[in-house]
Coordinates of C-alpha atoms in Angstrom, one line a residue:
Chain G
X274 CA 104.9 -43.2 -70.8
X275 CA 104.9 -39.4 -70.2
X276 CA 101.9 -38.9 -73.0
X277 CA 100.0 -41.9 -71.3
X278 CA 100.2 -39.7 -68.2
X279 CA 99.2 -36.4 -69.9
X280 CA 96.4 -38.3 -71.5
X281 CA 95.1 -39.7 -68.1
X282 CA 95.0 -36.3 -66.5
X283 CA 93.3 -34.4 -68.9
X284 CA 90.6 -37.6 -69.1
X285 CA 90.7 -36.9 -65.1
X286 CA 90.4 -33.3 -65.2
X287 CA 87.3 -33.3 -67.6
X288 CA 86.0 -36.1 -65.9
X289 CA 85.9 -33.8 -62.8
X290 CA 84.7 -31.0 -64.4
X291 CA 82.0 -32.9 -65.8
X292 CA 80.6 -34.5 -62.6
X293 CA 80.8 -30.6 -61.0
X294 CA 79.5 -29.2 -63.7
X295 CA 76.3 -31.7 -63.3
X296 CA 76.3 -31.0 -59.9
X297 CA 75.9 -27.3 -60.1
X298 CA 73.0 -28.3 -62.6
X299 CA 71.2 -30.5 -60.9
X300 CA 70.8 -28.9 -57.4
X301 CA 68.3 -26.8 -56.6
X302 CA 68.2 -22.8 -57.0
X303 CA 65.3 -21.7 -55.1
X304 CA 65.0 -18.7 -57.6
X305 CA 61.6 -18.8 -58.6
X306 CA 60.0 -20.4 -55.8
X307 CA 60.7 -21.1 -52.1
X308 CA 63.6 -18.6 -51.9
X309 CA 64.6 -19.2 -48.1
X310 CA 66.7 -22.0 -49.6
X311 CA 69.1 -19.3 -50.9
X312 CA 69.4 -17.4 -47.5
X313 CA 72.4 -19.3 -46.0
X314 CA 74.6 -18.4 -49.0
X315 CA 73.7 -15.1 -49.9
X316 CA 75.8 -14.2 -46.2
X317 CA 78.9 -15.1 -47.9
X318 CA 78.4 -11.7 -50.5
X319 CA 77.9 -9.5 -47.7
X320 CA 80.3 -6.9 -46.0
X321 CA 80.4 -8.8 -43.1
X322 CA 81.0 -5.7 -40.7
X323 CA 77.6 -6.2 -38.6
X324 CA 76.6 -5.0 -35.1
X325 CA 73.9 -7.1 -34.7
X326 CA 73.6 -10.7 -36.4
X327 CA 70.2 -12.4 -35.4
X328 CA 70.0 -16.3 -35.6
X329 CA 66.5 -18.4 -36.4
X330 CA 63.8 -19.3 -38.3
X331 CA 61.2 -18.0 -40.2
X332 CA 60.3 -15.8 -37.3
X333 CA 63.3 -14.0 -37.2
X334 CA 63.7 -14.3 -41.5
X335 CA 60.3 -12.5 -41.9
X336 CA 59.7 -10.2 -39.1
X337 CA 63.1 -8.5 -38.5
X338 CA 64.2 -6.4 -41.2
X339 CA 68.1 -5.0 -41.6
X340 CA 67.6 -2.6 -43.7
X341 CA 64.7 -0.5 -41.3
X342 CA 67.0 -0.8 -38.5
X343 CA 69.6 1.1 -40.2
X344 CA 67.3 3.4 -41.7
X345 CA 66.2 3.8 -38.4
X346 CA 69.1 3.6 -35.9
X347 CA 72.1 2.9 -38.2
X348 CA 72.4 0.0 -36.9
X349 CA 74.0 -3.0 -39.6
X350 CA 73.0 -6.0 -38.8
X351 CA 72.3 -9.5 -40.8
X352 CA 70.1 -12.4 -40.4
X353 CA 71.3 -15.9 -40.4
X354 CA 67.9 -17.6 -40.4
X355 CA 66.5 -20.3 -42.3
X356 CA 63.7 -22.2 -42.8
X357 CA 62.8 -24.3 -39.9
X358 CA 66.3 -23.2 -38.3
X359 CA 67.2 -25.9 -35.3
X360 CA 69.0 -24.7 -32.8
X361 CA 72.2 -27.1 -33.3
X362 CA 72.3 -25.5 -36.3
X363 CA 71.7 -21.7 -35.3
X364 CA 74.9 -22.4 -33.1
X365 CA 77.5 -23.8 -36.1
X366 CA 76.0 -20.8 -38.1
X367 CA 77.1 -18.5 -35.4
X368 CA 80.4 -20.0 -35.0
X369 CA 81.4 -20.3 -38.5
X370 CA 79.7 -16.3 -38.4
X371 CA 82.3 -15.4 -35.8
X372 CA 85.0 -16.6 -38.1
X373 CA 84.2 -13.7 -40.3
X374 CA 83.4 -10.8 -37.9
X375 CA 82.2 -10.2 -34.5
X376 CA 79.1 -8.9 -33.6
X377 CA 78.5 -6.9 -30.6
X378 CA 74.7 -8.2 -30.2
X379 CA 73.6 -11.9 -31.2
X380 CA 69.8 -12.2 -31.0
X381 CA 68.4 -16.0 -31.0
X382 CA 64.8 -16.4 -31.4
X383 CA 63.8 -19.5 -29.4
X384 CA 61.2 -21.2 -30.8
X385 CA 63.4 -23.5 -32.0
X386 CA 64.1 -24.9 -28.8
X387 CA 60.9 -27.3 -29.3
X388 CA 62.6 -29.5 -31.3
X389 CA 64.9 -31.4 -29.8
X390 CA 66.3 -34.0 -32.6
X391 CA 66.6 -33.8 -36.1
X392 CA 63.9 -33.3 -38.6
X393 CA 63.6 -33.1 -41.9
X394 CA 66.0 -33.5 -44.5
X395 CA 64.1 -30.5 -47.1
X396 CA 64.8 -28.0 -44.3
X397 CA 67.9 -29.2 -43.5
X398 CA 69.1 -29.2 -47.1
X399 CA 67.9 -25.5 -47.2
X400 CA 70.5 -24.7 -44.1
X401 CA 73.3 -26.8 -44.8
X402 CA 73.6 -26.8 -48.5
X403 CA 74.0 -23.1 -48.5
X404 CA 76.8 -23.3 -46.1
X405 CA 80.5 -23.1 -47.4
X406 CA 82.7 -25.6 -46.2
X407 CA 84.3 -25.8 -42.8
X408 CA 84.4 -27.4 -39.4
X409 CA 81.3 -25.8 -38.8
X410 CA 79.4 -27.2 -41.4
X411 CA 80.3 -30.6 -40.9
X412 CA 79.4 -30.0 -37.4
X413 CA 75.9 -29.1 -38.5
X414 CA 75.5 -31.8 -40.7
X415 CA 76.4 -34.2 -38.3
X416 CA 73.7 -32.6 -35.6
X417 CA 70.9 -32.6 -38.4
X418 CA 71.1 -35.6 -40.6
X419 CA 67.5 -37.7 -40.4
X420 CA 67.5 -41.6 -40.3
X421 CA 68.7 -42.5 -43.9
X422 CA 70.7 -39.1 -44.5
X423 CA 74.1 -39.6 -45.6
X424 CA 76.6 -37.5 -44.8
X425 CA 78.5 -38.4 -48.5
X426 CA 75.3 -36.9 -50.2
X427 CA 76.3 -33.2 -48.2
X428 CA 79.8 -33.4 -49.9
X429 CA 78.7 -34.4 -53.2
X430 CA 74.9 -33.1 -53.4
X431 CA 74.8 -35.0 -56.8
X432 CA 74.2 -38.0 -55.1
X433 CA 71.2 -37.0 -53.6
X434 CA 70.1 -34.7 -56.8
X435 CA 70.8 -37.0 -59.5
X436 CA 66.9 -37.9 -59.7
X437 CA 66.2 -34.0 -60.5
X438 CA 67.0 -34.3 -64.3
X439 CA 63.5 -34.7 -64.9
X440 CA 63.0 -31.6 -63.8
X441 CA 65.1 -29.6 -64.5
X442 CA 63.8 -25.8 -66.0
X443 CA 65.5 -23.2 -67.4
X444 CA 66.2 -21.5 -64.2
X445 CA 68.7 -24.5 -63.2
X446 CA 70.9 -23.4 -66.1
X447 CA 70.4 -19.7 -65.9
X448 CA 71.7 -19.8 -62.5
X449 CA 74.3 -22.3 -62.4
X450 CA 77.0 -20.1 -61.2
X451 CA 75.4 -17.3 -60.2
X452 CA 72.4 -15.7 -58.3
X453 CA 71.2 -12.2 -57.5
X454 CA 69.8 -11.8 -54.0
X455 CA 66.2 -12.2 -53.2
X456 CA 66.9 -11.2 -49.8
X457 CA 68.0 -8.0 -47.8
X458 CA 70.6 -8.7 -45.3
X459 CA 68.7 -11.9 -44.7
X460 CA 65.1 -10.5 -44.7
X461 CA 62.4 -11.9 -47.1
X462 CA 60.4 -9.5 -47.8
X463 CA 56.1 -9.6 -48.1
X464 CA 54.0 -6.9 -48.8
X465 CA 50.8 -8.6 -49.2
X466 CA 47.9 -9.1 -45.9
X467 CA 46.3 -11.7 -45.0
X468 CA 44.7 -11.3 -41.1
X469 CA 44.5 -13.9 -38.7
X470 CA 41.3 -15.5 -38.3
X471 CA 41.7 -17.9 -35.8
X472 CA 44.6 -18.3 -33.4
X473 CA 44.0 -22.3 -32.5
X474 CA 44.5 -22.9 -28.9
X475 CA 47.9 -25.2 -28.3
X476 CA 47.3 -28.5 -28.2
X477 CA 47.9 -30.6 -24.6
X478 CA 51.3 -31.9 -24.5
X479 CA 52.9 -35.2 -22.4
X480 CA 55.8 -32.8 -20.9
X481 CA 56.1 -29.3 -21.7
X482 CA 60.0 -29.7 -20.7
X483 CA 62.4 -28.9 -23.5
X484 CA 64.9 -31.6 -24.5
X485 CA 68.4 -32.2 -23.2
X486 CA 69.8 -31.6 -27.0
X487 CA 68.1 -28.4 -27.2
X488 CA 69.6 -27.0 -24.1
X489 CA 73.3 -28.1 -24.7
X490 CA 73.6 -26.2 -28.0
X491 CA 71.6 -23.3 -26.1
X492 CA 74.1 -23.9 -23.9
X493 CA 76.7 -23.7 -26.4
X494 CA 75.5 -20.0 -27.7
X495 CA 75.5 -19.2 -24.7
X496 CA 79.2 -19.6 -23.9
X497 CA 80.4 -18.9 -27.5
X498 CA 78.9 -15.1 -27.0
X499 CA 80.6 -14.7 -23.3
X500 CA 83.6 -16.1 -24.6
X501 CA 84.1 -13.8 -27.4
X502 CA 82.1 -11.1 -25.5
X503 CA 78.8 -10.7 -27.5
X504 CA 75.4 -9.9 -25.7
X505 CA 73.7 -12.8 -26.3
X506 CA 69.8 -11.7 -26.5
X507 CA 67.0 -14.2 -26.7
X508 CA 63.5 -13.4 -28.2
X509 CA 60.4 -14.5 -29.1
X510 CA 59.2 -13.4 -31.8
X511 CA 55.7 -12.0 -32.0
X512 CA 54.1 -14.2 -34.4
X513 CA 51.2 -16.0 -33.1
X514 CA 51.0 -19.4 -34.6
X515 CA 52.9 -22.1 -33.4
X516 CA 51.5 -21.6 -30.0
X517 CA 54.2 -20.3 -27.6
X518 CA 53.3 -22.4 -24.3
X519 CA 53.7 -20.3 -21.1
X520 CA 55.9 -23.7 -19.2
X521 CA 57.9 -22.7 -22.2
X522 CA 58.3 -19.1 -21.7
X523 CA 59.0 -19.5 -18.3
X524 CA 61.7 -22.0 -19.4
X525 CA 63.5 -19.2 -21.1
X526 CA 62.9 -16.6 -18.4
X527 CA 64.4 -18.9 -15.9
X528 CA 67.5 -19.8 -18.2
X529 CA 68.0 -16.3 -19.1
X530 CA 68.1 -15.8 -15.4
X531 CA 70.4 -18.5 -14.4
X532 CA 73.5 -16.9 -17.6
X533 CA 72.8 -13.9 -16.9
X534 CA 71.2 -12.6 -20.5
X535 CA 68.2 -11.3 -21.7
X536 CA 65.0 -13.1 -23.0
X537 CA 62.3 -10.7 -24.7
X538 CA 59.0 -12.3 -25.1
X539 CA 57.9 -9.4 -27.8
X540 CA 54.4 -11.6 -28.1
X541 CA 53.6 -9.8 -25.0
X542 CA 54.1 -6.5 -25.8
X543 CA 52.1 -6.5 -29.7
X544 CA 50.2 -3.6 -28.7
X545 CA 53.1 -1.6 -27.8
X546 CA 54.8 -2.3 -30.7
X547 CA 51.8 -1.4 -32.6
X548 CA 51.2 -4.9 -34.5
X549 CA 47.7 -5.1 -36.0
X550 CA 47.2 -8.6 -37.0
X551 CA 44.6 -7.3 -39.2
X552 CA 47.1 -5.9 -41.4
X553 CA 50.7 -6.7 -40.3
X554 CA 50.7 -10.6 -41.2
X555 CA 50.9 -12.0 -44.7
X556 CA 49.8 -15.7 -44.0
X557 CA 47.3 -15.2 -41.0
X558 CA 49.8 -14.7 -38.0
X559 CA 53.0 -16.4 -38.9
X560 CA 55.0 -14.3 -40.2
X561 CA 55.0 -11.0 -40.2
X562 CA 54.4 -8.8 -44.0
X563 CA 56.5 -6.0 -44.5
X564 CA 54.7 -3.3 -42.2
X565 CA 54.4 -5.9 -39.4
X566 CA 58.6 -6.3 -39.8
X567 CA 59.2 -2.9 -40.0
X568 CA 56.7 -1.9 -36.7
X569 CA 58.6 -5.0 -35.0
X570 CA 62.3 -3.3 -36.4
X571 CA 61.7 0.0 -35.1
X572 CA 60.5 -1.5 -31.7
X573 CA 63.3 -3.7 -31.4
X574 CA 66.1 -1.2 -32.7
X575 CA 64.7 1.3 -29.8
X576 CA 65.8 -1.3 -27.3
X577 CA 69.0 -2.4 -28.7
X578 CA 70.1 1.4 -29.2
X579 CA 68.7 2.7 -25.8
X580 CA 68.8 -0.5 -23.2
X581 CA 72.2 -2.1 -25.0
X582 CA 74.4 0.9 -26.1
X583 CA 75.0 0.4 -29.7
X584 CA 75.5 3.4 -31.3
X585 CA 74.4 4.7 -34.8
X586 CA 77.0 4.4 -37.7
X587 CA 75.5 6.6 -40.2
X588 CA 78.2 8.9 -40.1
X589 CA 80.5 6.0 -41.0
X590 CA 80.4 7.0 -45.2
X591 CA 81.6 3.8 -46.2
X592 CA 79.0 1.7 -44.2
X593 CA 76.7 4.8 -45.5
X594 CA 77.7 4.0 -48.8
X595 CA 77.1 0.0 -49.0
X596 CA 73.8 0.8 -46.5
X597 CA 72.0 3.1 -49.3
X598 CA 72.9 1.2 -52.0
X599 CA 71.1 -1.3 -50.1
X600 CA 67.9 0.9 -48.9
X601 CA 67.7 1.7 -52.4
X602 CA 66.9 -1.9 -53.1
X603 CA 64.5 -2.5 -50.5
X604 CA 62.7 0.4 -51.8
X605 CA 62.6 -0.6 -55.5
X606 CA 61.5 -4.0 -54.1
X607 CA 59.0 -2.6 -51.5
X608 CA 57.4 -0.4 -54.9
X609 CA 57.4 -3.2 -57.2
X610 CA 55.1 -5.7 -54.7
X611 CA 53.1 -2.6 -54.0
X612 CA 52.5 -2.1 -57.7
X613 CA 52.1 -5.7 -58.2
X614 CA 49.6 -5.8 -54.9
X615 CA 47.5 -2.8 -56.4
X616 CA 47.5 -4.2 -60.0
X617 CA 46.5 -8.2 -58.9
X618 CA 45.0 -7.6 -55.7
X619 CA 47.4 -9.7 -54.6
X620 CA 51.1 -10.5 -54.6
X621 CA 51.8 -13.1 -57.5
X622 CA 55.6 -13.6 -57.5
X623 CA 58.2 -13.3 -54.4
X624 CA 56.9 -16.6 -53.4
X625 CA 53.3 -16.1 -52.7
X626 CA 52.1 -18.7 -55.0
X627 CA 54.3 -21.5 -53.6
X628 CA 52.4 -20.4 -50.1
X629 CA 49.0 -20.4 -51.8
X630 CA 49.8 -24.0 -52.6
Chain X
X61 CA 92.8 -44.3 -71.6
X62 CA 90.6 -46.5 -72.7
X63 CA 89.7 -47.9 -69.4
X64 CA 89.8 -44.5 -67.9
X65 CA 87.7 -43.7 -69.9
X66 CA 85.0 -46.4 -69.3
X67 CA 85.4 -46.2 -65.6
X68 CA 84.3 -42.8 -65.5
X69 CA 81.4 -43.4 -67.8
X70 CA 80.6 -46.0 -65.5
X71 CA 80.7 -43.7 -62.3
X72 CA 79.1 -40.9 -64.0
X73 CA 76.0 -43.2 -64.8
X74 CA 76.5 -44.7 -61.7
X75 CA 75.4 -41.7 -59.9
X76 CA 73.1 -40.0 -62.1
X77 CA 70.7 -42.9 -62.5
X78 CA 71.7 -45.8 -60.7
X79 CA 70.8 -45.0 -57.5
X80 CA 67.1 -44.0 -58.4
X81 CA 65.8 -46.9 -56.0
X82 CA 67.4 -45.4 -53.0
X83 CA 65.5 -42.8 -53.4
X84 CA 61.8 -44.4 -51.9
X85 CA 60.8 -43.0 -48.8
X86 CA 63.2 -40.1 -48.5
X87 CA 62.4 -36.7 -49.0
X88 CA 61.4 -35.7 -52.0
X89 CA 63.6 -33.0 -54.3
X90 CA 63.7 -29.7 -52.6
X91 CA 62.2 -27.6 -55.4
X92 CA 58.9 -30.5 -54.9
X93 CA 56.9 -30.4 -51.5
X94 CA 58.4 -31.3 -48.4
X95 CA 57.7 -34.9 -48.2
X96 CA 59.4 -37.4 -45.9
X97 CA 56.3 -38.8 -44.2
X98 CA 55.0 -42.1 -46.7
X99 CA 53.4 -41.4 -49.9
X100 CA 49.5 -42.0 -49.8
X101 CA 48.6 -45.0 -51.0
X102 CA 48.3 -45.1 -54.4
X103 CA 45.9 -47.5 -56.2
X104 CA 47.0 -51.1 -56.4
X105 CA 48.8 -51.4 -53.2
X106 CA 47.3 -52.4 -50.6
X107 CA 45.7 -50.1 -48.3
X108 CA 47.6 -49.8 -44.4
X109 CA 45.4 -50.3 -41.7
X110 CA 45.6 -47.1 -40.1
X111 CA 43.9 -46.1 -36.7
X112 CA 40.1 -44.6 -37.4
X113 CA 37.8 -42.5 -35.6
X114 CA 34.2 -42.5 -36.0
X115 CA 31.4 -39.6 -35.3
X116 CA 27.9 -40.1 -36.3
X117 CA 29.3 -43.6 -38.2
X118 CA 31.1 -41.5 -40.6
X119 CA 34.2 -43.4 -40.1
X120 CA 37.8 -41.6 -41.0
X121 CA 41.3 -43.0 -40.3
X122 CA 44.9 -41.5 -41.2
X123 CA 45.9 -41.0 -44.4
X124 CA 42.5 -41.6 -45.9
X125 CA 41.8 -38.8 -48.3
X126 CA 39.8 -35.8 -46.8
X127 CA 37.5 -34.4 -49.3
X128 CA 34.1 -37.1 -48.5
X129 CA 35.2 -37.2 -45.2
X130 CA 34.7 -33.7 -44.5
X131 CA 31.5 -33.0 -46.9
X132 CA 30.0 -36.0 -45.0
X133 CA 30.6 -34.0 -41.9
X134 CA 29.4 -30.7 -43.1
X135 CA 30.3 -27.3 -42.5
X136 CA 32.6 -27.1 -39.7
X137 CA 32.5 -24.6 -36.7
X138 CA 35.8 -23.2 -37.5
X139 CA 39.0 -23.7 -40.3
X140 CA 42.5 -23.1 -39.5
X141 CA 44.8 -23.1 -42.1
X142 CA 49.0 -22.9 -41.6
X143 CA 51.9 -22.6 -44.3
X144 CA 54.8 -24.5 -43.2
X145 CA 58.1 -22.2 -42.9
X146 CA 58.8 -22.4 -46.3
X147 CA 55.7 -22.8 -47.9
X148 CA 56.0 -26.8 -48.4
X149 CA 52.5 -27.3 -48.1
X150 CA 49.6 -26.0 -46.1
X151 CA 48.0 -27.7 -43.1
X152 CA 44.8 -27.3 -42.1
X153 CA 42.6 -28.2 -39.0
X154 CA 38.7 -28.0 -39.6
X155 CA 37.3 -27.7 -35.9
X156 CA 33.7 -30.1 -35.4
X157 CA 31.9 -30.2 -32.3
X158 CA 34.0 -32.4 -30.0
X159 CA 37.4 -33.0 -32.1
X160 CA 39.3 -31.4 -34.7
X161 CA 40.4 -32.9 -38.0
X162 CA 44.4 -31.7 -39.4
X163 CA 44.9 -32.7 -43.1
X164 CA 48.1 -32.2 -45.1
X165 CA 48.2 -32.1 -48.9
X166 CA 49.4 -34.4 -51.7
X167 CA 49.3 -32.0 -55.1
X168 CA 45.5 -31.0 -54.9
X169 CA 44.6 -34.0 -52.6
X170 CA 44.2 -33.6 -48.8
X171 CA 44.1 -36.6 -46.6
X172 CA 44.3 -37.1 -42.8
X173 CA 47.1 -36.5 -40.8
X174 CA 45.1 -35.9 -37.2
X175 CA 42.2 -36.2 -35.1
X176 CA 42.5 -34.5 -31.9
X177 CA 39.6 -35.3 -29.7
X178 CA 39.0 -32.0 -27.1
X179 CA 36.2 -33.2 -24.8
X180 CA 33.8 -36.1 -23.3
X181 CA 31.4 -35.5 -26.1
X182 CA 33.3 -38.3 -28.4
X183 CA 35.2 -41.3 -27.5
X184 CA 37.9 -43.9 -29.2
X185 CA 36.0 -46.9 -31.1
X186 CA 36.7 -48.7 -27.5
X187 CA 34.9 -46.3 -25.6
X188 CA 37.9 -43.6 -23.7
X189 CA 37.4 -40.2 -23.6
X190 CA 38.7 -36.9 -22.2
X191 CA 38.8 -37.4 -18.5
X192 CA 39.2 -41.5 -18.6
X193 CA 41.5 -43.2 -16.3
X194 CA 44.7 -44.8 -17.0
X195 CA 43.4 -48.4 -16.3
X196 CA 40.2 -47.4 -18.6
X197 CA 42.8 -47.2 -21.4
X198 CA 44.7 -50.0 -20.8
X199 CA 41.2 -52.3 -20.4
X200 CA 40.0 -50.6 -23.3
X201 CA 43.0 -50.5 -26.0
X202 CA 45.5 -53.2 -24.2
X203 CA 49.0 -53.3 -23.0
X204 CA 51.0 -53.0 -26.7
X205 CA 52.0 -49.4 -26.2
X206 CA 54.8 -47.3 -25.4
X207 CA 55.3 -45.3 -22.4
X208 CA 57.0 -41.6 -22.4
X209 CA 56.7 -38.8 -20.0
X210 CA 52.8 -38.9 -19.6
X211 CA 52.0 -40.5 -22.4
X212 CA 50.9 -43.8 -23.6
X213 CA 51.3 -44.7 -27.9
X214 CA 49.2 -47.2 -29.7
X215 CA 51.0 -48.0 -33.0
X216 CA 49.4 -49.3 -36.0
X217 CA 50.2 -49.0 -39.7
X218 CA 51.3 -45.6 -40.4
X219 CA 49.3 -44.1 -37.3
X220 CA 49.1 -43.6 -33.5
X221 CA 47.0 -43.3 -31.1
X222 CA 48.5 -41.2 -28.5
X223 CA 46.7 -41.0 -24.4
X224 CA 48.4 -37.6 -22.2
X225 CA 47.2 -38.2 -19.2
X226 CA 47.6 -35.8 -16.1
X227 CA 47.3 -37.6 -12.8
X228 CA 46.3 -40.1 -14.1
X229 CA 43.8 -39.0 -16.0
X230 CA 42.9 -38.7 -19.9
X231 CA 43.5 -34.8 -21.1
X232 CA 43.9 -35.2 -24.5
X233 CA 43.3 -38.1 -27.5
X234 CA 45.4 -37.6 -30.7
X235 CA 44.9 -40.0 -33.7
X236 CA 48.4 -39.2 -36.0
X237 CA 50.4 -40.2 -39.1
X238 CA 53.7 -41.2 -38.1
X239 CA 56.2 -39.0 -39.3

C-alpha cells in the first residue's frame, strides 16, 4: 500500500514537473525581438527603493529615462510601463508596486485614458504575464481580458501557448529560467533617428468625452496615492502621434483641478525642453530615441527636484553603488547602438527590425 | 500506476495539441504580429462582402488587399506611416485628394483597414458626403444602423460604415474593419 503511494507521488511530481517545465518552454521570451514583453518582470530584480515610479505606455517606456535622472538629479526612480498600458492596469501595477516600496512621486501618463474597455489580448499578455502572482494581478486580469480570453489560460499560460511548438527557436530554451535585462529601470533604449514627416491631423470623433471605466480606475490612482501619501502627477507625454485632442487635455486639466494634483501637458512646452523632432524621435514622432528621452529626463527631473522637493541621493553610497553599476550599463549600451548606428547606418538589433516590419 | 500514468499522458496531450481548434480567431502567438482582427481571406473561401468606396470607378472595399488599389490611384499627396507600441505591425494612411486610405499588414501583404472621407469632393456609393444631413443618410443608407453618441454605424461583413454628425450634420465618413 505504502509503495503504491510512493509510486503515485513520484508519477505526480514528474508529472508536474513536466507540464511546468513545458510551460516555461513554450511561452514567449521577447529576447530577440519585441522586448517590451519582458518589462513587467524585469521590476521584480530591482532594488525597489525608488523616489519616483512612473506608470504607462510606450510614451512613458521610451521617453523617460531612469538612469539620466539620477545622473542628473539623483533621483531613483522606475518605470512600470508596458506596451499599450491601460489604465485599469497601470492602477493594479501601482498597487501591487506599493506592496514593495513607496514612492514619494507617481507619474501617470494619460493617454491611456482613450481607451475605455479592454483591447487586445497580445498587449495584454505583454502586461499581465510578466506580473507575479497576487490580488493584484488577478485584479488586472479580470479588468483586461478580451471576449474569448480565459482567465484559466493566465494561470496556466500553456494553455494558451501550447500551439507555439512549431515555433519554437533556440532562444525559448536558452532562456527558460533566466533572462538578462534589455531594459534600464524600465527604459528601452533607441539610439537610431527617424524625423517626423507628417504629423496627421486627428480624426473627427462622435464624443470626445472619456469613458466611465477610464475615470473610475483614474479615480482609483487617484486615491491610492492620497491614501498612502504619494504626489500623484499626471503628464502627457510629448510624443506627437496619437493625436492628443484639446477636449481631451482640457479633461485632464479639469480633473487635475477638481483632486487637487498636477497634469503636465509636456507636448506644449517641446521647445523648452529642446525636442527637435528632426533628430529626437526614432520612428517619426512616437516615441522618443535616446537624445529625445534624455532632453525630456533632464526637463522633467528639473521640475520634480525644484517644484516637488525631492532631493538628490547621490551621497547615499549604497544607492551610489547599485546607480553606477547601472549608468555603467546604459553607457556600454548607449556605445554599442552608436557603434552599430555608425557601422550600418542604422540600428539592426534592440528591436529595430521588428519596427521596420 | 498504470492509470496514473495514462491519465497524465492523456492531459499532457490534451493540452499541448488538443485544443489547436480553439485557437481560430484569437490572437495570434505573441512572438507573431498582433492579430486579433479576422485573417484576410485566404483563397478558397469565400470572399465577405465588405463596405467599398469608389473614386474615379476604381472601386476598394475593406480588407481587399492594397497594392493595385493604390497603384491604380497613383502617387498620393502625402504617406503616414505608424508602428504600433510594440512594433506589431505598421499602419499606414496614404492621403488622396478628398479621403485618405489606412492599411495594416498581413506578412508582406497590406490590405484595407480604412477610408476616411475629409470633404464634399467625394461621396458614399449612395451619394452622402461631408456636410449631409441626418435624414440624407438615413434616405440614402436606410434605418439598419446603430446609434451612439453622435454617431450612426452601418454594419456589413467585417466592415462599417460609420456617419459623426454635429448638429445634425455630416463631419466625417469612415469606412472600417471591425476589430
Amino acid at each position: 500500500m505504502s509503495k503504491k503511494i510512493i509510486t503515485n507521488t513520484i508519477a505526480i511530481i514528474i508529472f508536474v514537473f513536466i507540464f511546468f517545465f513545458l510551460q516555461r518552454l513554450l511561452m514567449p521570451k521577447y529576447m530577440s525581438e519585441i522586448f517590451e514583453g519582458n518589462l513587467i518582470e524585469e521590476y521584480y530584480k530591482s532594488n525597489k527603493d525608488h523616489d519616483v515610479i512612473f506608470l504607462g505606455d510606450c510614451e512613458v517606456f521610451s521617453n523617460i529615462s531612469p538612469a539620466s535622472l539620477w545622473e542628473e538629479e539623483g533621483i531613483t526612480s522606475y518605470i512600470r510601463g508596458s506596451a499599450q498600458q491601460l489604465i485599469w492596469q497601470s492602477y493594479y501595477l501601482l498597487e501591487e508596486t506599493l506592496k514593495y516600496e513607496k514612492p514619494q512621486v507617481v507619474v501617470f501618463n494619460v493617454l491611456a485614458m482613450k481607451y475605455n474597455e479592454p483591447q487586445n489580448e497580445a498587449y495584454n499578455r505583454m502586461t499581465l504575464d510578466g506580473m507575479r502572482w497576487s490580488k493584484s494581478k488577478i485584479g488586472a486580469i479580470k479588468a483586461s481580458m478580451t471576449e474569448g480570453e480565459h482567465f484559466i489560460e493566465y494561470v496556466f499560460p500553456i494553455l494558451r501557448y501550447h500551439s507555439r511548438w512549431s515555433e519554437l527557436t533556440g532562444e525559448d530554451f536558452r532562456y527558460m529560467f533566466g533572462k538578462k535585462p534589455l531594459s534600464h529601470n524600465g527604459y528601452l533604449m533607441r539610439a537610431d533617428i527617424k524625423p517626423v514627416a507628417k504629423i496627421p491631423e486627428g480624426r473627427p470623433l462622435p464624443d470626445y468625452q472619456f469613458g466611465e471605466n477610464s475615470y473610475y480606475y483614474l479615480d482609483k490612482i487617484t486615491r491610492l496615492c492620497k491614501d498612502n501619501d504619494i504626489e500623484l502627477i499626471l503628464i502627457k507625454s510629448p510624443s506627437v502621434y496619437p493625436y492628443w485632442y484639446e477636449e481631451w487635455d482640457k479633461q485632464m486639466i479639469d480633473y487635475a483641478k477638481e483632486n487637487d494634483i498636477s497634469y503636465i501637458n509636456f507636448l506644449e512646452v517641446v521647445d523648452e525642453i529642446g525636442i527637435d523632432y528632426e533628430k529626437d524621435t526614432f520612428d517619426g514622432g512616437l516615441h522618443l530615441n535616446l537624445s529625445g528621452a534624455e532632453k525630456f529626463t533632464k526637463y522633467f527631473g528639473e521640475i520634480l527636484t525644484n517644484d516637488f522637493g525631492l532631493q538628490s541621493r547621490k551621497d547615499d553610497p549604497v544607492l551610489a553603488s547599485v546607480w553606477n553599476e547601472k549608468l555603467e550599463y546604459y553607457n556600454w549600451m548607449k556605445k554599442d547602438q552608436m557603434a552599430e548606428i555608425a557601422e550600418y547606418g542604422k540600428l539592426i538589433s534592440y528591436g529595430a527590425p521588428a519596427q521596420a516590419q | 500506476m498504470r492509470k496514473i500514468g495514462i491519465f497524465m499522458i492523456v492531459i499532457l496531450a490534451l493540452v499541448l495539441g488538443g485544443c489547436s481548434s480553439s485557437d481560430k480567431g484569437k490572437a495570434k502567438d505573441n512572438n507573431s504580429q498582433v492579430d486579433n482582427v479576422k485573417e484576410p481571406n485566404s483563397e478558397g473561401e469565400d470572399k465577405i462582402d465588405n463596405f467599398a468606396f469608389k473614386y474615379n470607378n476604381i472601386e476598394m472595399a475593406i480588407d481587399d488587399e492594397a497594392k493595385e488599389i493604390l497603384d491604380k490611384l497613383g502617387e498620393p499627396m502625402d504617406y503616414f506611416e505608424a508602428p504600433s507600441c510594440a512594433y506589431q505591425g505598421l499602419d499606414r494612411t496614404y492621403y488622396y485628394n478628398g479621403f485618405e486610405i489606412t492599411t495594416y499588414a498581413e506578412g508582406e501583404v497590406e490590405y484595407i483597414a480604412s477610408i476616411l472621407l475629409v470633404d464634399d469632393t467625394v461621396t458614399t456609393d449612395k451619394g452622402v458626403y461631408i456636410g449631409s444631413s441626418v435624414d440624407d443618410v438615413i434616405k440614402a443608407h436606410g434605418e439598419d444602423y446603430e446609434v451612439n453618441t453622435g454617431q450612426f454605424t452601418y454594419t456589413k461583413g467585417d466592415s462599417q460604415l460609420q456617419f459623426i454628425f454635429k448638429d445634425d450634420y455630416v463631419v466625417s465618413i469612415l469606412y472600417t474593419k471591425i476589430i
